[in-house]
Amino acid sequence: MLAQPTKNEKTFAKNALLVTKTDLKGIITYANRNFINIVGLDEDQLIGNPHNIIRHPDMPKIIFKYLWSYLQDKKEIHAYVKNLCVDGSFYWVMANVTPSFDPTTNQVIGYHSARRLPTPEALEIIKPLYEKLLAAERRGGINASEKILNTLLKEKGVTYDEFILSI
């Protein structure tokens, strides 16, 4: 459905918000116009498909392991994510992903993600970190990148969230 990745980067307005909602399995149930426009797919091509159809191959798997771990613990998470567009171009976001709860049962019924344009300063930190994590994954799998990330967090004396929100 999506083209092979290119080196073409897309961006969006600083005040724009890209929003999606998914079910418990990550299947897209809603996408706002800003999200639809940047990805380049029609709404009917997005709804009903797994959110990971826009996952860029440059994204370290450990970031998604953290994401799903937080969400399964019913906690929100912030993450910098590089996504793929239909034409092969890419864009960066600072995502805030939260569980959506049924108001009657308080059970998680899905997930809501709101994404903003990341700052250039944050990307100066994230890009080389993700390159390092991805290289470790290629050599030793997700456990290798997890070790690098956990060592970084320990050295800084912060949690994952504290690190992400500090940059």
mmCIF file of C-alpha atoms in Angstrom:
data_model
loop_
_atom_site.group_PDB
_atom_site.id
_atom_site.type_symbol
_atom_site.label_atom_id
_atom_site.label_comp_id
_atom_site.label_asym_id
_atom_site.label_seq_id
_atom_site.Cartn_x
_atom_site.Cartn_y
_atom_site.Cartn_z
ATOM 1 C CA MET A 1 0.000 0.000 0.000
ATOM 2 C CA LEU A 2 2.836 2.424 0.837
ATOM 3 C CA ALA A 3 5.837 3.113 -1.385
ATOM 4 C CA GLN A 4 9.379 2.226 -0.404
ATOM 5 C CA PRO A 5 10.919 4.831 1.913
ATOM 6 C CA THR A 6 12.633 7.805 0.326
ATOM 7 C CA LYS A 7 14.758 10.554 1.830
ATOM 8 C CA ASN A 8 11.984 13.115 1.265
ATOM 9 C CA GLU A 9 10.758 14.615 4.532
ATOM 10 C CA LYS A 10 7.325 16.146 4.963
ATOM 11 C CA THR A 11 6.379 18.520 7.695
ATOM 12 C CA PHE A 12 3.210 20.113 8.961
ATOM 13 C CA ALA A 13 2.157 23.289 10.726
ATOM 14 C CA LYS A 14 3.560 23.828 14.199
ATOM 15 C CA ASN A 15 0.054 24.237 15.634
ATOM 16 C CA ALA A 16 -1.426 21.232 13.780
ATOM 17 C CA LEU A 17 -2.498 18.154 15.672
ATOM 18 C CA LEU A 18 -2.479 14.724 13.997
ATOM 19 C CA VAL A 19 -5.004 12.454 15.697
ATOM 20 C CA THR A 20 -5.905 8.795 15.402
ATOM 21 C CA LYS A 21 -7.872 6.341 17.473
ATOM 22 C CA THR A 22 -7.430 2.578 17.407
ATOM 23 C CA ASP A 23 -9.018 -0.479 18.901
ATOM 24 C CA LEU A 24 -7.168 -2.706 21.355
ATOM 25 C CA LYS A 25 -5.244 -4.394 18.541
ATOM 26 C CA GLY A 26 -4.044 -1.157 16.960
ATOM 27 C CA ILE A 27 -6.594 -1.131 14.138
ATOM 28 C CA ILE A 28 -7.383 2.451 13.094
ATOM 29 C CA THR A 29 -10.955 3.466 13.929
ATOM 30 C CA TYR A 30 -10.565 7.232 13.422
ATOM 31 C CA ALA A 31 -8.132 9.604 11.722
ATOM 32 C CA ASN A 32 -8.429 13.376 11.594
ATOM 33 C CA ARG A 33 -7.966 15.388 8.398
ATOM 34 C CA ASN A 34 -4.402 16.496 9.328
ATOM 35 C CA PHE A 35 -3.308 12.881 9.737
ATOM 36 C CA ILE A 36 -5.029 11.793 6.515
ATOM 37 C CA ASN A 37 -3.434 14.652 4.585
ATOM 38 C CA ILE A 38 0.143 14.004 5.664
ATOM 39 C CA VAL A 39 -0.016 10.214 5.234
ATOM 40 C CA GLY A 40 -1.615 10.626 1.816
ATOM 41 C CA LEU A 41 -4.128 7.805 2.079
ATOM 42 C CA ASP A 42 -7.891 8.222 1.890
ATOM 43 C CA GLU A 43 -9.872 7.803 5.077
ATOM 44 C CA ASP A 44 -11.337 4.505 3.847
ATOM 45 C CA GLN A 45 -7.791 3.239 3.183
ATOM 46 C CA LEU A 46 -6.808 3.991 6.790
ATOM 47 C CA ILE A 47 -9.893 2.963 8.771
ATOM 48 C CA GLY A 48 -9.832 -0.755 9.502
ATOM 49 C CA ASN A 49 -6.101 -1.120 8.870
ATOM 50 C CA PRO A 50 -3.383 -1.629 11.469
ATOM 51 C CA HIS A 51 -1.702 1.583 12.587
ATOM 52 C CA ASN A 52 1.676 0.047 11.866
ATOM 53 C CA ILE A 53 1.062 0.366 8.109
ATOM 54 C CA ILE A 54 2.738 3.770 8.469
ATOM 55 C CA ARG A 55 5.671 2.480 10.536
ATOM 56 C CA HIS A 56 8.920 3.653 9.035
ATOM 57 C CA PRO A 57 11.663 0.992 8.891
ATOM 58 C CA ASP A 58 14.042 3.460 10.600
ATOM 59 C CA MET A 59 12.028 3.161 13.826
ATOM 60 C CA PRO A 60 13.639 0.996 16.514
ATOM 61 C CA LYS A 61 11.310 -1.785 17.676
ATOM 62 C CA ILE A 62 12.197 -1.069 21.310
ATOM 63 C CA ILE A 63 10.237 2.194 21.156
ATOM 64 C CA PHE A 64 7.084 0.271 20.263
ATOM 65 C CA LYS A 65 7.827 -2.304 22.948
ATOM 66 C CA TYR A 66 7.869 0.538 25.490
ATOM 67 C CA LEU A 67 4.721 2.024 23.953
ATOM 68 C CA TRP A 68 2.709 -1.180 24.186
ATOM 69 C CA SER A 69 4.028 -1.925 27.679
ATOM 70 C CA TYR A 70 2.868 1.460 28.964
ATOM 71 C CA LEU A 71 -0.516 1.164 27.268
ATOM 72 C CA GLN A 72 -1.119 -2.342 28.587
ATOM 73 C CA ASP A 73 -0.404 -0.950 32.072
ATOM 74 C CA LYS A 74 -3.146 1.636 31.364
ATOM 75 C CA LYS A 75 -0.602 4.479 31.281
ATOM 76 C CA GLU A 76 -0.075 7.208 28.728
ATOM 77 C CA ILE A 77 3.220 7.442 26.898
ATOM 78 C CA HIS A 78 5.096 10.055 24.910
ATOM 79 C CA ALA A 79 7.357 9.046 22.049
ATOM 80 C CA TYR A 80 9.134 10.515 19.070
ATOM 81 C CA VAL A 81 8.107 8.595 15.970
ATOM 82 C CA LYS A 82 9.189 8.642 12.345
ATOM 83 C CA ASN A 83 6.261 7.657 10.137
ATOM 84 C CA LEU A 84 5.975 6.669 6.482
ATOM 85 C CA CYS A 85 3.722 8.354 3.914
ATOM 86 C CA VAL A 86 2.009 6.704 0.944
ATOM 87 C CA ASP A 87 4.575 8.183 -1.463
ATOM 88 C CA GLY A 88 7.555 6.901 0.559
ATOM 89 C CA SER A 89 8.335 10.215 2.200
ATOM 90 C CA PHE A 90 8.455 10.474 5.982
ATOM 91 C CA TYR A 91 7.549 12.815 8.814
ATOM 92 C CA TRP A 92 8.459 13.070 12.492
ATOM 93 C CA VAL A 93 6.012 13.504 15.358
ATOM 94 C CA MET A 94 6.021 13.833 19.116
ATOM 95 C CA ALA A 95 3.194 11.458 19.991
ATOM 96 C CA ASN A 96 1.121 11.340 23.138
ATOM 97 C CA VAL A 97 -0.700 7.999 23.227
ATOM 98 C CA THR A 98 -3.310 7.278 25.873
ATOM 99 C CA PRO A 99 -5.660 4.433 26.640
ATOM 100 C CA SER A 100 -9.359 5.139 26.061
ATOM 101 C CA PHE A 101 -11.611 3.866 28.827
ATOM 102 C CA ASP A 102 -15.219 2.708 28.799
ATOM 103 C CA PRO A 103 -16.939 5.150 31.181
ATOM 104 C CA THR A 104 -19.142 2.438 32.681
ATOM 105 C CA THR A 105 -16.660 -0.380 33.238
ATOM 106 C CA ASN A 106 -13.399 1.620 33.313
ATOM 107 C CA GLN A 107 -11.931 -1.011 30.976
ATOM 108 C CA VAL A 108 -9.569 0.016 28.180
ATOM 109 C CA ILE A 109 -11.482 -0.053 24.890
ATOM 110 C CA GLY A 110 -8.856 1.441 22.584
ATOM 111 C CA TYR A 111 -6.144 4.034 22.231
ATOM 112 C CA HIS A 112 -6.001 7.701 21.304
ATOM 113 C CA SER A 113 -2.907 9.314 19.814
ATOM 114 C CA ALA A 114 -2.367 13.051 19.423
ATOM 115 C CA ARG A 115 0.809 14.095 17.636
ATOM 116 C CA ARG A 116 2.564 17.407 17.385
ATOM 117 C CA LEU A 117 5.518 18.652 15.388
ATOM 118 C CA PRO A 118 8.703 17.892 17.329
ATOM 119 C CA THR A 119 11.250 20.615 17.961
ATOM 120 C CA PRO A 120 14.468 20.572 15.936
ATOM 121 C CA GLU A 121 16.397 20.434 19.232
ATOM 122 C CA ALA A 122 14.597 17.254 20.282
ATOM 123 C CA LEU A 123 15.259 15.611 16.917
ATOM 124 C CA GLU A 124 18.967 16.428 17.245
ATOM 125 C CA ILE A 125 18.929 14.089 20.266
ATOM 126 C CA ILE A 126 16.430 11.502 18.999
ATOM 127 C CA LYS A 127 17.812 10.861 15.495
ATOM 128 C CA PRO A 128 21.300 9.676 16.570
ATOM 129 C CA LEU A 129 19.792 7.729 19.485
ATOM 130 C CA TYR A 130 17.369 5.919 17.173
ATOM 131 C CA GLU A 131 20.188 5.193 14.710
ATOM 132 C CA LYS A 132 22.181 3.643 17.552
ATOM 133 C CA LEU A 133 19.178 1.621 18.770
ATOM 134 C CA LEU A 134 18.375 0.421 15.258
ATOM 135 C CA ALA A 135 21.993 -0.613 14.625
ATOM 136 C CA ALA A 136 21.968 -2.568 17.905
ATOM 137 C CA GLU A 137 18.708 -4.280 16.907
ATOM 138 C CA ARG A 138 20.193 -5.300 13.568
ATOM 139 C CA ARG A 139 23.170 -6.861 15.336
ATOM 140 C CA GLY A 140 21.542 -8.350 18.427
ATOM 141 C CA GLY A 141 17.776 -7.979 18.252
ATOM 142 C CA ILE A 142 15.443 -5.960 20.406
ATOM 143 C CA ASN A 143 17.225 -7.018 23.606
ATOM 144 C CA ALA A 144 20.391 -5.287 22.403
ATOM 145 C CA SER A 145 18.608 -1.997 21.792
ATOM 146 C CA GLU A 146 16.714 -2.299 25.061
ATOM 147 C CA LYS A 147 20.009 -2.654 26.895
ATOM 148 C CA ILE A 148 21.335 0.532 25.264
ATOM 149 C CA LEU A 149 18.178 2.479 26.058
ATOM 150 C CA ASN A 150 18.033 1.246 29.654
ATOM 151 C CA THR A 151 21.718 2.099 30.154
ATOM 152 C CA LEU A 152 21.121 5.626 28.849
ATOM 153 C CA LEU A 153 18.154 6.117 31.178
ATOM 154 C CA LYS A 154 20.097 4.759 34.140
ATOM 155 C CA GLU A 155 23.077 7.029 33.386
ATOM 156 C CA LYS A 156 20.753 10.028 33.252
ATOM 157 C CA GLY A 157 18.864 8.872 36.352
ATOM 158 C CA VAL A 158 15.491 9.258 34.670
ATOM 159 C CA THR A 159 12.550 7.167 33.524
ATOM 160 C CA TYR A 160 11.706 6.852 29.839
ATOM 161 C CA ASP A 161 8.935 9.452 30.190
ATOM 162 C CA GLU A 162 11.172 11.882 32.049
ATOM 163 C CA PHE A 163 13.809 11.559 29.339
ATOM 164 C CA ILE A 164 11.363 12.066 26.456
ATOM 165 C CA LEU A 165 9.613 15.009 28.101
ATOM 166 C CA SER A 166 12.917 16.683 28.974
ATOM 167 C CA ILE A 167 14.091 17.057 25.390
#
